[in-house]
Amino acid sequence: MAHVCRFPVPLSVAGRRWPMFLPAAAGSGGGSEKGKLLLQDVAELIGTGACRRVVVMAGAGISTPSGIPDFRSPGSGLYSNLQQYSLPYPEAIFELTFFCHNPKPFFALAKELRPGNCRPNVIHYFIRLLHDKGLLLRLYTQNIDGLERVSAAGIPASKLVEAHGSFASATCTVCQRSWPGEDIWAEVKEGRVPLCPVCTGVVKPDIVFFGEPMPQRFFLHVVDFPMADLLLILGTSLEVEPFASLCEAVRHSVPRLLINREVVGPFAWRPRVQDVVVQGDVVEGVQRLVELLGWTEEMQDLIQREAGKASF
């Protein structure tokens, strides 16, 4: 099984050192406790330069601390609070057929998905710090709120894969003309369905609905995941495909760190020896990793310097 950390985390392995490349056999299964990694080991792999090509997979759990609700949490998740939209079933709000028939529920929900007063949080700044240190190979996010791309978070477009699209751009459902997301946002904020100024068709944000193809950039995973020497998975249920299966695409010798409220996906039913799970609040888990890395002061300086710049 993967090593599961729950706060507070007793760490007693200071001073352990790991080779630049872990033996391939170490991640291939087996029940030995000897080869298991702890959170501190992951920090040391980063700190000593053993891991320099870090891929991050992020889900709704990195945005909820910024005030954006996730989809599946019972009671508080978006899917639990859609009665007001008179949907045949919750997922219909992200189905293209229903959208074309009645786009109003989606645009009403869009105001909640991208509220203008939300700002990046500690998790976003941690990923930014990975980038600043030249360690971030790519960030794959399920989120459509755009917090990873705002000026304060500062993740450049070249490092970002928005697997489910975003509000940054939009396309007319009739004439297929592309529009900047800001061109339709004024209409959405006023409670109106945005229409194409050329053909009057409904303009849909470039968010991937059920059944739609993934964005072209998503297929960077074919190159990125075999190259990665560390995989960080932050705040995701690992339920939505094909995103969820990406966590299996790294080599078996590569450590995988899950920081999440629950133990999910293959971490629960087919863990690898190199897996580490920090179960609990995602912000607390990231802060613990930052502390072990010795980056706390840098993180505080970054947040203080950039927090005032946040804008979409």
PDB file of C-alpha atoms in Angstrom:
ATOM      1  CA  MET A   1       0.000   0.000   0.000  1.00  0.00           C
ATOM      2  CA  ALA A   2       0.977   3.613  -0.376  1.00  0.00           C
ATOM      3  CA  HIS A   3       2.270   5.356   2.709  1.00  0.00           C
ATOM      4  CA  VAL A   4      -0.580   7.536   4.013  1.00  0.00           C
ATOM      5  CA  CYS A   5       0.218  10.634   6.059  1.00  0.00           C
ATOM      6  CA  ARG A   6      -2.393  12.248   8.303  1.00  0.00           C
ATOM      7  CA  PHE A   7      -1.751  15.464  10.173  1.00  0.00           C
ATOM      8  CA  PRO A   8       0.159  15.882  12.369  1.00  0.00           C
ATOM      9  CA  VAL A   9       2.851  14.044  10.391  1.00  0.00           C
ATOM     10  CA  PRO A  10       5.621  12.411  12.431  1.00  0.00           C
ATOM     11  CA  LEU A  11       8.678  12.351  10.205  1.00  0.00           C
ATOM     12  CA  SER A  12      11.735  10.527  11.413  1.00  0.00           C
ATOM     13  CA  VAL A  13      13.756   9.868   8.278  1.00  0.00           C
ATOM     14  CA  ALA A  14      15.837  13.045   8.052  1.00  0.00           C
ATOM     15  CA  GLY A  15      19.089  12.556   6.266  1.00  0.00           C
ATOM     16  CA  ARG A  16      17.932   9.844   3.844  1.00  0.00           C
ATOM     17  CA  ARG A  17      19.254  10.316   0.357  1.00  0.00           C
ATOM     18  CA  TRP A  18      17.951   8.822  -2.862  1.00  0.00           C
ATOM     19  CA  PRO A  19      19.738   8.289  -6.157  1.00  0.00           C
ATOM     20  CA  MET A  20      19.055  10.459  -9.177  1.00  0.00           C
ATOM     21  CA  PHE A  21      17.068   7.619 -10.761  1.00  0.00           C
ATOM     22  CA  LEU A  22      15.217   5.176  -8.548  1.00  0.00           C
ATOM     23  CA  PRO A  23      15.474   1.515  -9.583  1.00  0.00           C
ATOM     24  CA  ALA A  24      12.704   0.547 -11.997  1.00  0.00           C
ATOM     25  CA  ALA A  25      11.943  -2.581  -9.990  1.00  0.00           C
ATOM     26  CA  ALA A  26      11.113  -0.542  -6.899  1.00  0.00           C
ATOM     27  CA  GLY A  27       7.784   0.619  -8.279  1.00  0.00           C
ATOM     28  CA  SER A  28       6.673  -2.657  -9.798  1.00  0.00           C
ATOM     29  CA  GLY A  29       4.803  -4.001  -6.805  1.00  0.00           C
ATOM     30  CA  GLY A  30       5.657  -6.152  -3.815  1.00  0.00           C
ATOM     31  CA  GLY A  31       4.835  -5.789  -0.162  1.00  0.00           C
ATOM     32  CA  SER A  32       8.154  -4.690   1.320  1.00  0.00           C
ATOM     33  CA  GLU A  33       8.033  -1.633   3.547  1.00  0.00           C
ATOM     34  CA  LYS A  34      11.747  -1.019   3.046  1.00  0.00           C
ATOM     35  CA  GLY A  35      11.453   0.893  -0.215  1.00  0.00           C
ATOM     36  CA  LYS A  36       8.502   3.098   0.715  1.00  0.00           C
ATOM     37  CA  LEU A  37       8.849   6.845   0.489  1.00  0.00           C
ATOM     38  CA  LEU A  38       7.616   9.418   3.004  1.00  0.00           C
ATOM     39  CA  LEU A  39       6.705  13.048   2.443  1.00  0.00           C
ATOM     40  CA  GLN A  40      10.140  14.122   3.632  1.00  0.00           C
ATOM     41  CA  ASP A  41      11.743  11.839   1.047  1.00  0.00           C
ATOM     42  CA  VAL A  42       9.804  13.607  -1.700  1.00  0.00           C
ATOM     43  CA  ALA A  43      11.008  16.958  -0.353  1.00  0.00           C
ATOM     44  CA  GLU A  44      14.591  15.698  -0.356  1.00  0.00           C
ATOM     45  CA  LEU A  45      14.300  14.388  -3.907  1.00  0.00           C
ATOM     46  CA  ILE A  46      13.241  17.884  -4.974  1.00  0.00           C
ATOM     47  CA  GLY A  47      15.717  19.713  -2.756  1.00  0.00           C
ATOM     48  CA  THR A  48      18.738  17.678  -3.836  1.00  0.00           C
ATOM     49  CA  GLY A  49      17.937  18.011  -7.536  1.00  0.00           C
ATOM     50  CA  ALA A  50      17.082  14.329  -7.992  1.00  0.00           C
ATOM     51  CA  CYS A  51      13.703  15.412  -9.380  1.00  0.00           C
ATOM     52  CA  ARG A  52      13.791  18.296 -11.840  1.00  0.00           C
ATOM     53  CA  ARG A  53      10.930  17.481 -14.224  1.00  0.00           C
ATOM     54  CA  VAL A  54       7.817  17.772 -12.076  1.00  0.00           C
ATOM     55  CA  VAL A  55       4.375  17.251 -13.560  1.00  0.00           C
ATOM     56  CA  VAL A  56       1.419  18.517 -11.519  1.00  0.00           C
ATOM     57  CA  MET A  57      -2.147  17.234 -11.886  1.00  0.00           C
ATOM     58  CA  ALA A  58      -4.674  19.536 -10.211  1.00  0.00           C
ATOM     59  CA  GLY A  59      -8.395  19.326  -9.586  1.00  0.00           C
ATOM     60  CA  ALA A  60     -11.170  21.339  -7.972  1.00  0.00           C
ATOM     61  CA  GLY A  61      -9.601  20.864  -4.540  1.00  0.00           C
ATOM     62  CA  ILE A  62      -6.979  23.506  -5.310  1.00  0.00           C
ATOM     63  CA  SER A  63      -9.698  26.078  -6.077  1.00  0.00           C
ATOM     64  CA  THR A  64     -12.088  25.495  -3.185  1.00  0.00           C
ATOM     65  CA  PRO A  65      -9.779  27.393  -0.761  1.00  0.00           C
ATOM     66  CA  SER A  66     -10.248  30.376  -3.085  1.00  0.00           C
ATOM     67  CA  GLY A  67     -14.024  30.189  -2.625  1.00  0.00           C
ATOM     68  CA  ILE A  68     -14.960  28.260  -5.773  1.00  0.00           C
ATOM     69  CA  PRO A  69     -17.137  25.211  -5.020  1.00  0.00           C
ATOM     70  CA  ASP A  70     -16.180  21.812  -6.379  1.00  0.00           C
ATOM     71  CA  PHE A  71     -18.603  19.584  -8.262  1.00  0.00           C
ATOM     72  CA  ARG A  72     -19.064  16.417  -6.231  1.00  0.00           C
ATOM     73  CA  SER A  73     -18.878  17.202  -2.502  1.00  0.00           C
ATOM     74  CA  PRO A  74     -22.213  16.133  -0.942  1.00  0.00           C
ATOM     75  CA  GLY A  75     -24.237  19.150   0.074  1.00  0.00           C
ATOM     76  CA  SER A  76     -21.739  21.851  -0.916  1.00  0.00           C
ATOM     77  CA  GLY A  77     -20.716  20.713  -4.414  1.00  0.00           C
ATOM     78  CA  LEU A  78     -22.206  22.288  -7.515  1.00  0.00           C
ATOM     79  CA  TYR A  79     -23.957  19.088  -8.537  1.00  0.00           C
ATOM     80  CA  SER A  80     -25.807  19.071  -5.207  1.00  0.00           C
ATOM     81  CA  ASN A  81     -27.161  22.602  -5.699  1.00  0.00           C
ATOM     82  CA  LEU A  82     -28.548  22.681  -9.229  1.00  0.00           C
ATOM     83  CA  GLN A  83     -32.250  22.273  -8.392  1.00  0.00           C
ATOM     84  CA  GLN A  84     -32.886  25.919  -9.262  1.00  0.00           C
ATOM     85  CA  TYR A  85     -32.026  25.246 -12.904  1.00  0.00           C
ATOM     86  CA  SER A  86     -34.724  22.570 -13.496  1.00  0.00           C
ATOM     87  CA  LEU A  87     -32.296  20.136 -15.074  1.00  0.00           C
ATOM     88  CA  PRO A  88     -33.278  16.574 -16.020  1.00  0.00           C
ATOM     89  CA  TYR A  89     -30.112  15.445 -14.156  1.00  0.00           C
ATOM     90  CA  PRO A  90     -27.117  17.445 -12.804  1.00  0.00           C
ATOM     91  CA  GLU A  91     -24.613  16.561 -15.545  1.00  0.00           C
ATOM     92  CA  ALA A  92     -26.976  17.935 -18.202  1.00  0.00           C
ATOM     93  CA  ILE A  93     -25.662  21.409 -17.492  1.00  0.00           C
ATOM     94  CA  PHE A  94     -22.398  20.337 -19.185  1.00  0.00           C
ATOM     95  CA  GLU A  95     -23.958  18.452 -22.095  1.00  0.00           C
ATOM     96  CA  LEU A  96     -23.867  20.081 -25.518  1.00  0.00           C
ATOM     97  CA  THR A  97     -27.323  18.861 -26.578  1.00  0.00           C
ATOM     98  CA  PHE A  98     -28.963  20.388 -23.514  1.00  0.00           C
ATOM     99  CA  PHE A  99     -26.900  23.575 -23.879  1.00  0.00           C
ATOM    100  CA  CYS A 100     -28.052  24.070 -27.463  1.00  0.00           C
ATOM    101  CA  HIS A 101     -31.657  23.553 -26.341  1.00  0.00           C
ATOM    102  CA  ASN A 102     -31.404  25.772 -23.257  1.00  0.00           C
ATOM    103  CA  PRO A 103     -28.135  27.655 -22.592  1.00  0.00           C
ATOM    104  CA  LYS A 104     -29.507  29.774 -19.732  1.00  0.00           C
ATOM    105  CA  PRO A 105     -28.725  27.325 -16.878  1.00  0.00           C
ATOM    106  CA  PHE A 106     -25.091  27.026 -17.939  1.00  0.00           C
ATOM    107  CA  PHE A 107     -24.533  30.783 -18.090  1.00  0.00           C
ATOM    108  CA  ALA A 108     -26.256  31.236 -14.723  1.00  0.00           C
ATOM    109  CA  LEU A 109     -23.885  28.675 -13.272  1.00  0.00           C
ATOM    110  CA  ALA A 110     -20.930  30.288 -15.056  1.00  0.00           C
ATOM    111  CA  LYS A 111     -21.245  33.313 -12.783  1.00  0.00           C
ATOM    112  CA  GLU A 112     -20.525  31.019  -9.819  1.00  0.00           C
ATOM    113  CA  LEU A 113     -17.706  29.177 -11.561  1.00  0.00           C
ATOM    114  CA  ARG A 114     -15.793  32.361 -12.312  1.00  0.00           C
ATOM    115  CA  PRO A 115     -16.578  34.938  -9.657  1.00  0.00           C
ATOM    116  CA  GLY A 116     -14.364  37.974 -10.095  1.00  0.00           C
ATOM    117  CA  ASN A 117     -13.470  38.340  -6.424  1.00  0.00           C
ATOM    118  CA  CYS A 118     -11.663  34.981  -6.174  1.00  0.00           C
ATOM    119  CA  ARG A 119      -7.891  34.963  -6.013  1.00  0.00           C
ATOM    120  CA  PRO A 120      -5.135  32.349  -6.161  1.00  0.00           C
ATOM    121  CA  ASN A 121      -4.277  30.626  -2.899  1.00  0.00           C
ATOM    122  CA  VAL A 122      -1.223  28.960  -1.361  1.00  0.00           C
ATOM    123  CA  ILE A 123      -1.512  25.938  -3.660  1.00  0.00           C
ATOM    124  CA  HIS A 124      -1.355  28.089  -6.795  1.00  0.00           C
ATOM    125  CA  TYR A 125       1.651  29.956  -5.406  1.00  0.00           C
ATOM    126  CA  PHE A 126       3.420  26.684  -4.621  1.00  0.00           C
ATOM    127  CA  ILE A 127       3.056  25.630  -8.261  1.00  0.00           C
ATOM    128  CA  ARG A 128       4.308  29.072  -9.298  1.00  0.00           C
ATOM    129  CA  LEU A 129       7.347  28.544  -7.057  1.00  0.00           C
ATOM    130  CA  LEU A 130       8.040  25.218  -8.771  1.00  0.00           C
ATOM    131  CA  HIS A 131       8.019  27.107 -12.071  1.00  0.00           C
ATOM    132  CA  ASP A 132      10.236  29.909 -10.780  1.00  0.00           C
ATOM    133  CA  LYS A 133      12.791  27.326  -9.684  1.00  0.00           C
ATOM    134  CA  GLY A 134      12.800  25.668 -13.099  1.00  0.00           C
ATOM    135  CA  LEU A 135      11.233  22.462 -11.780  1.00  0.00           C
ATOM    136  CA  LEU A 136       7.772  22.546 -13.383  1.00  0.00           C
ATOM    137  CA  LEU A 137       7.578  20.505 -16.556  1.00  0.00           C
ATOM    138  CA  ARG A 138       3.824  21.047 -16.922  1.00  0.00           C
ATOM    139  CA  LEU A 139       0.675  21.747 -14.938  1.00  0.00           C
ATOM    140  CA  TYR A 140      -2.382  19.754 -16.020  1.00  0.00           C
ATOM    141  CA  THR A 141      -5.535  21.192 -14.482  1.00  0.00           C
ATOM    142  CA  GLN A 142      -9.159  20.089 -14.570  1.00  0.00           C
ATOM    143  CA  ASN A 143     -10.273  23.522 -13.425  1.00  0.00           C
ATOM    144  CA  ILE A 144     -12.082  25.958 -15.683  1.00  0.00           C
ATOM    145  CA  ASP A 145     -11.910  28.925 -13.298  1.00  0.00           C
ATOM    146  CA  GLY A 146      -8.662  30.304 -14.750  1.00  0.00           C
ATOM    147  CA  LEU A 147      -6.964  30.870 -11.385  1.00  0.00           C
ATOM    148  CA  GLU A 148      -3.777  29.198 -12.625  1.00  0.00           C
ATOM    149  CA  ARG A 149      -3.390  31.780 -15.375  1.00  0.00           C
ATOM    150  CA  VAL A 150      -4.143  35.010 -13.503  1.00  0.00           C
ATOM    151  CA  SER A 151      -1.260  37.433 -13.233  1.00  0.00           C
ATOM    152  CA  ALA A 152      -0.482  36.700  -9.577  1.00  0.00           C
ATOM    153  CA  ALA A 153      -0.296  32.927  -9.995  1.00  0.00           C
ATOM    154  CA  GLY A 154       1.833  33.539 -13.053  1.00  0.00           C
ATOM    155  CA  ILE A 155       1.872  30.061 -14.613  1.00  0.00           C
ATOM    156  CA  PRO A 156       2.855  30.786 -18.231  1.00  0.00           C
ATOM    157  CA  ALA A 157       0.668  29.408 -21.000  1.00  0.00           C
ATOM    158  CA  SER A 158       3.554  27.237 -22.197  1.00  0.00           C
ATOM    159  CA  LYS A 159       3.527  25.355 -18.868  1.00  0.00           C
ATOM    160  CA  LEU A 160      -0.257  25.088 -18.542  1.00  0.00           C
ATOM    161  CA  VAL A 161      -2.652  22.480 -19.927  1.00  0.00           C
ATOM    162  CA  GLU A 162      -6.278  23.308 -19.156  1.00  0.00           C
ATOM    163  CA  ALA A 163      -7.588  19.823 -19.800  1.00  0.00           C
ATOM    164  CA  HIS A 164     -11.235  20.845 -19.631  1.00  0.00           C
ATOM    165  CA  GLY A 165     -10.841  24.239 -21.276  1.00  0.00           C
ATOM    166  CA  SER A 166     -11.465  27.651 -19.749  1.00  0.00           C
ATOM    167  CA  PHE A 167     -13.396  30.898 -20.009  1.00  0.00           C
ATOM    168  CA  ALA A 168     -10.398  32.611 -21.619  1.00  0.00           C
ATOM    169  CA  SER A 169     -11.840  32.147 -25.114  1.00  0.00           C
ATOM    170  CA  ALA A 170     -15.199  31.321 -26.670  1.00  0.00           C
ATOM    171  CA  THR A 171     -16.628  30.076 -29.945  1.00  0.00           C
ATOM    172  CA  CYS A 172     -19.908  30.744 -31.728  1.00  0.00           C
ATOM    173  CA  THR A 173     -21.937  27.539 -31.910  1.00  0.00           C
ATOM    174  CA  VAL A 174     -23.238  28.508 -35.367  1.00  0.00           C
ATOM    175  CA  CYS A 175     -20.546  30.252 -37.415  1.00  0.00           C
ATOM    176  CA  GLN A 176     -17.603  28.914 -35.358  1.00  0.00           C
ATOM    177  CA  ARG A 177     -15.970  32.329 -35.027  1.00  0.00           C
ATOM    178  CA  SER A 178     -13.625  32.640 -32.048  1.00  0.00           C
ATOM    179  CA  TRP A 179     -13.932  35.424 -29.492  1.00  0.00           C
ATOM    180  CA  PRO A 180     -11.912  36.491 -26.443  1.00  0.00           C
ATOM    181  CA  GLY A 181     -13.614  35.366 -23.275  1.00  0.00           C
ATOM    182  CA  GLU A 182     -13.870  38.929 -22.009  1.00  0.00           C
ATOM    183  CA  ASP A 183     -16.046  39.819 -24.991  1.00  0.00           C
ATOM    184  CA  ILE A 184     -18.846  37.612 -23.653  1.00  0.00           C
ATOM    185  CA  TRP A 185     -18.272  38.004 -19.930  1.00  0.00           C
ATOM    186  CA  ALA A 186     -20.034  41.352 -19.681  1.00  0.00           C
ATOM    187  CA  GLU A 187     -23.197  39.695 -21.009  1.00  0.00           C
ATOM    188  CA  VAL A 188     -22.881  36.746 -18.639  1.00  0.00           C
ATOM    189  CA  LYS A 189     -22.453  39.014 -15.599  1.00  0.00           C
ATOM    190  CA  GLU A 190     -25.690  40.784 -16.561  1.00  0.00           C
ATOM    191  CA  GLY A 191     -27.558  37.481 -16.734  1.00  0.00           C
ATOM    192  CA  ARG A 192     -27.838  37.424 -20.519  1.00  0.00           C
ATOM    193  CA  VAL A 193     -26.948  34.664 -22.984  1.00  0.00           C
ATOM    194  CA  PRO A 194     -24.057  35.982 -25.143  1.00  0.00           C
ATOM    195  CA  LEU A 195     -24.833  36.061 -28.844  1.00  0.00           C
ATOM    196  CA  CYS A 196     -22.473  36.302 -31.793  1.00  0.00           C
ATOM    197  CA  PRO A 197     -22.447  39.864 -33.204  1.00  0.00           C
ATOM    198  CA  VAL A 198     -22.021  38.418 -36.703  1.00  0.00           C
ATOM    199  CA  CYS A 199     -24.621  35.642 -36.950  1.00  0.00           C
ATOM    200  CA  THR A 200     -26.512  35.946 -33.602  1.00  0.00           C
ATOM    201  CA  GLY A 201     -25.667  32.347 -32.668  1.00  0.00           C
ATOM    202  CA  VAL A 202     -25.029  31.463 -29.022  1.00  0.00           C
ATOM    203  CA  VAL A 203     -21.381  31.963 -28.055  1.00  0.00           C
ATOM    204  CA  LYS A 204     -20.099  29.126 -25.850  1.00  0.00           C
ATOM    205  CA  PRO A 205     -16.954  29.442 -23.704  1.00  0.00           C
ATOM    206  CA  ASP A 206     -14.253  26.993 -24.782  1.00  0.00           C
ATOM    207  CA  ILE A 207     -15.004  24.592 -21.935  1.00  0.00           C
ATOM    208  CA  VAL A 208     -15.052  20.888 -22.713  1.00  0.00           C
ATOM    209  CA  PHE A 209     -18.559  19.536 -22.337  1.00  0.00           C
ATOM    210  CA  PHE A 210     -19.321  15.833 -21.981  1.00  0.00           C
ATOM    211  CA  GLY A 211     -18.665  14.104 -25.290  1.00  0.00           C
ATOM    212  CA  GLU A 212     -16.545  16.903 -26.750  1.00  0.00           C
ATOM    213  CA  PRO A 213     -12.921  16.283 -27.758  1.00  0.00           C
ATOM    214  CA  MET A 214     -10.159  17.317 -25.398  1.00  0.00           C
ATOM    215  CA  PRO A 215      -8.134  20.451 -26.286  1.00  0.00           C
ATOM    216  CA  GLN A 216      -5.175  19.788 -28.544  1.00  0.00           C
ATOM    217  CA  ARG A 217      -2.722  20.760 -25.794  1.00  0.00           C
ATOM    218  CA  PHE A 218      -4.016  17.899 -23.645  1.00  0.00           C
ATOM    219  CA  PHE A 219      -2.098  15.494 -25.861  1.00  0.00           C
ATOM    220  CA  LEU A 220       1.193  16.920 -24.617  1.00  0.00           C
ATOM    221  CA  HIS A 221       0.810  14.198 -22.002  1.00  0.00           C
ATOM    222  CA  VAL A 222       2.126  11.705 -24.546  1.00  0.00           C
ATOM    223  CA  VAL A 223       5.541  13.366 -24.172  1.00  0.00           C
ATOM    224  CA  ASP A 224       5.375  14.902 -20.693  1.00  0.00           C
ATOM    225  CA  PHE A 225       4.473  11.928 -18.528  1.00  0.00           C
ATOM    226  CA  PRO A 226       7.193   9.564 -19.772  1.00  0.00           C
ATOM    227  CA  MET A 227       9.710  12.400 -19.171  1.00  0.00           C
ATOM    228  CA  ALA A 228       8.526  13.252 -15.646  1.00  0.00           C
ATOM    229  CA  ASP A 229      10.662  12.296 -12.662  1.00  0.00           C
ATOM    230  CA  LEU A 230       8.029  13.324 -10.077  1.00  0.00           C
ATOM    231  CA  LEU A 231       4.224  13.487 -10.257  1.00  0.00           C
ATOM    232  CA  LEU A 232       2.281  15.702  -7.837  1.00  0.00           C
ATOM    233  CA  ILE A 233      -1.500  15.169  -7.718  1.00  0.00           C
ATOM    234  CA  LEU A 234      -3.367  17.884  -5.832  1.00  0.00           C
ATOM    235  CA  GLY A 235      -7.045  18.067  -4.923  1.00  0.00           C
ATOM    236  CA  THR A 236      -8.723  15.761  -7.431  1.00  0.00           C
ATOM    237  CA  SER A 237     -11.110  12.823  -7.176  1.00  0.00           C
ATOM    238  CA  LEU A 238      -9.427  11.092 -10.141  1.00  0.00           C
ATOM    239  CA  GLU A 239     -12.891  10.144 -11.408  1.00  0.00           C
ATOM    240  CA  VAL A 240     -13.188  11.976 -14.720  1.00  0.00           C
ATOM    241  CA  GLU A 241     -11.598  10.367 -17.756  1.00  0.00           C
ATOM    242  CA  PRO A 242      -9.356  10.633 -19.662  1.00  0.00           C
ATOM    243  CA  PHE A 243      -7.708  13.023 -17.163  1.00  0.00           C
ATOM    244  CA  ALA A 244      -7.783  10.519 -14.301  1.00  0.00           C
ATOM    245  CA  SER A 245      -5.766   7.873 -16.156  1.00  0.00           C
ATOM    246  CA  LEU A 246      -2.839  10.232 -16.677  1.00  0.00           C
ATOM    247  CA  CYS A 247      -1.559   9.377 -13.198  1.00  0.00           C
ATOM    248  CA  GLU A 248      -0.754   5.876 -14.472  1.00  0.00           C
ATOM    249  CA  ALA A 249       1.317   7.201 -17.392  1.00  0.00           C
ATOM    250  CA  VAL A 250       4.504   7.995 -15.462  1.00  0.00           C
ATOM    251  CA  ARG A 251       7.178   5.329 -15.235  1.00  0.00           C
ATOM    252  CA  HIS A 252       6.876   2.890 -12.322  1.00  0.00           C
ATOM    253  CA  SER A 253      10.188   4.165 -10.939  1.00  0.00           C
ATOM    254  CA  VAL A 254       8.758   7.707 -10.613  1.00  0.00           C
ATOM    255  CA  PRO A 255       7.432   8.832  -7.202  1.00  0.00           C
ATOM    256  CA  ARG A 256       3.792   9.931  -7.143  1.00  0.00           C
ATOM    257  CA  LEU A 257       2.595  12.236  -4.355  1.00  0.00           C
ATOM    258  CA  LEU A 258      -1.154  12.613  -3.782  1.00  0.00           C
ATOM    259  CA  ILE A 259      -2.300  15.448  -1.506  1.00  0.00           C
ATOM    260  CA  ASN A 260      -6.059  15.121  -1.200  1.00  0.00           C
ATOM    261  CA  ARG A 261      -8.911  14.798   1.291  1.00  0.00           C
ATOM    262  CA  GLU A 262      -9.467  11.174   0.285  1.00  0.00           C
ATOM    263  CA  VAL A 263      -7.312   8.357  -1.026  1.00  0.00           C
ATOM    264  CA  VAL A 264      -8.530   8.086  -4.619  1.00  0.00           C
ATOM    265  CA  GLY A 265      -8.013   6.266  -7.907  1.00  0.00           C
ATOM    266  CA  PRO A 266      -5.124   3.818  -8.186  1.00  0.00           C
ATOM    267  CA  PHE A 267      -3.678   5.130  -4.909  1.00  0.00           C
ATOM    268  CA  ALA A 268      -6.566   3.263  -3.265  1.00  0.00           C
ATOM    269  CA  TRP A 269      -6.893   0.145  -5.408  1.00  0.00           C
ATOM    270  CA  ARG A 270      -3.503  -0.323  -7.124  1.00  0.00           C
ATOM    271  CA  PRO A 271      -0.821   1.656  -5.287  1.00  0.00           C
ATOM    272  CA  ARG A 272       2.841   1.585  -6.223  1.00  0.00           C
ATOM    273  CA  VAL A 273       5.749   1.279  -3.810  1.00  0.00           C
ATOM    274  CA  GLN A 274       6.867   4.821  -4.740  1.00  0.00           C
ATOM    275  CA  ASP A 275       3.474   6.360  -3.843  1.00  0.00           C
ATOM    276  CA  VAL A 276       3.025   8.829  -0.993  1.00  0.00           C
ATOM    277  CA  VAL A 277      -0.435   9.978   0.121  1.00  0.00           C
ATOM    278  CA  VAL A 278      -0.983  13.002   2.338  1.00  0.00           C
ATOM    279  CA  GLN A 279      -4.626  12.712   3.344  1.00  0.00           C
ATOM    280  CA  GLY A 280      -6.396  15.764   4.696  1.00  0.00           C
ATOM    281  CA  ASP A 281      -6.717  19.444   3.880  1.00  0.00           C
ATOM    282  CA  VAL A 282      -4.885  20.195   0.629  1.00  0.00           C
ATOM    283  CA  VAL A 283      -3.624  23.615   1.745  1.00  0.00           C
ATOM    284  CA  GLU A 284      -2.184  22.112   4.932  1.00  0.00           C
ATOM    285  CA  GLY A 285      -0.545  19.324   2.948  1.00  0.00           C
ATOM    286  CA  VAL A 286       1.080  21.743   0.533  1.00  0.00           C
ATOM    287  CA  GLN A 287       2.221  23.979   3.388  1.00  0.00           C
ATOM    288  CA  ARG A 288       3.822  20.964   5.052  1.00  0.00           C
ATOM    289  CA  LEU A 289       5.699  20.124   1.853  1.00  0.00           C
ATOM    290  CA  VAL A 290       6.809  23.764   1.496  1.00  0.00           C
ATOM    291  CA  GLU A 291       8.093  23.663   5.075  1.00  0.00           C
ATOM    292  CA  LEU A 292      10.045  20.458   4.463  1.00  0.00           C
ATOM    293  CA  LEU A 293      11.533  22.003   1.318  1.00  0.00           C
ATOM    294  CA  GLY A 294      12.656  25.064   3.292  1.00  0.00           C
ATOM    295  CA  TRP A 295      10.660  27.345   1.017  1.00  0.00           C
ATOM    296  CA  THR A 296       8.345  28.927   3.598  1.00  0.00           C
ATOM    297  CA  GLU A 297      10.001  32.344   3.558  1.00  0.00           C
ATOM    298  CA  GLU A 298      10.183  32.385  -0.243  1.00  0.00           C
ATOM    299  CA  MET A 299       6.514  31.451  -0.413  1.00  0.00           C
ATOM    300  CA  GLN A 300       5.536  34.257   1.946  1.00  0.00           C
ATOM    301  CA  ASP A 301       7.581  36.752  -0.046  1.00  0.00           C
ATOM    302  CA  LEU A 302       5.994  35.589  -3.311  1.00  0.00           C
ATOM    303  CA  ILE A 303       2.464  35.861  -1.942  1.00  0.00           C
ATOM    304  CA  GLN A 304       3.116  39.313  -0.493  1.00  0.00           C
ATOM    305  CA  ARG A 305       4.691  40.506  -3.742  1.00  0.00           C
ATOM    306  CA  GLU A 306       2.118  39.101  -6.134  1.00  0.00           C
ATOM    307  CA  ALA A 307      -1.195  38.978  -4.245  1.00  0.00           C
ATOM    308  CA  GLY A 308      -2.080  42.558  -5.110  1.00  0.00           C
ATOM    309  CA  LYS A 309      -1.612  41.921  -8.835  1.00  0.00           C
ATOM    310  CA  ALA A 310      -4.304  39.236  -9.190  1.00  0.00           C
ATOM    311  CA  SER A 311      -6.569  39.955 -12.137  1.00  0.00           C
ATOM    312  CA  PHE A 312      -8.213  37.988 -14.912  1.00  0.00           C
TER     313      PHE A 312
END
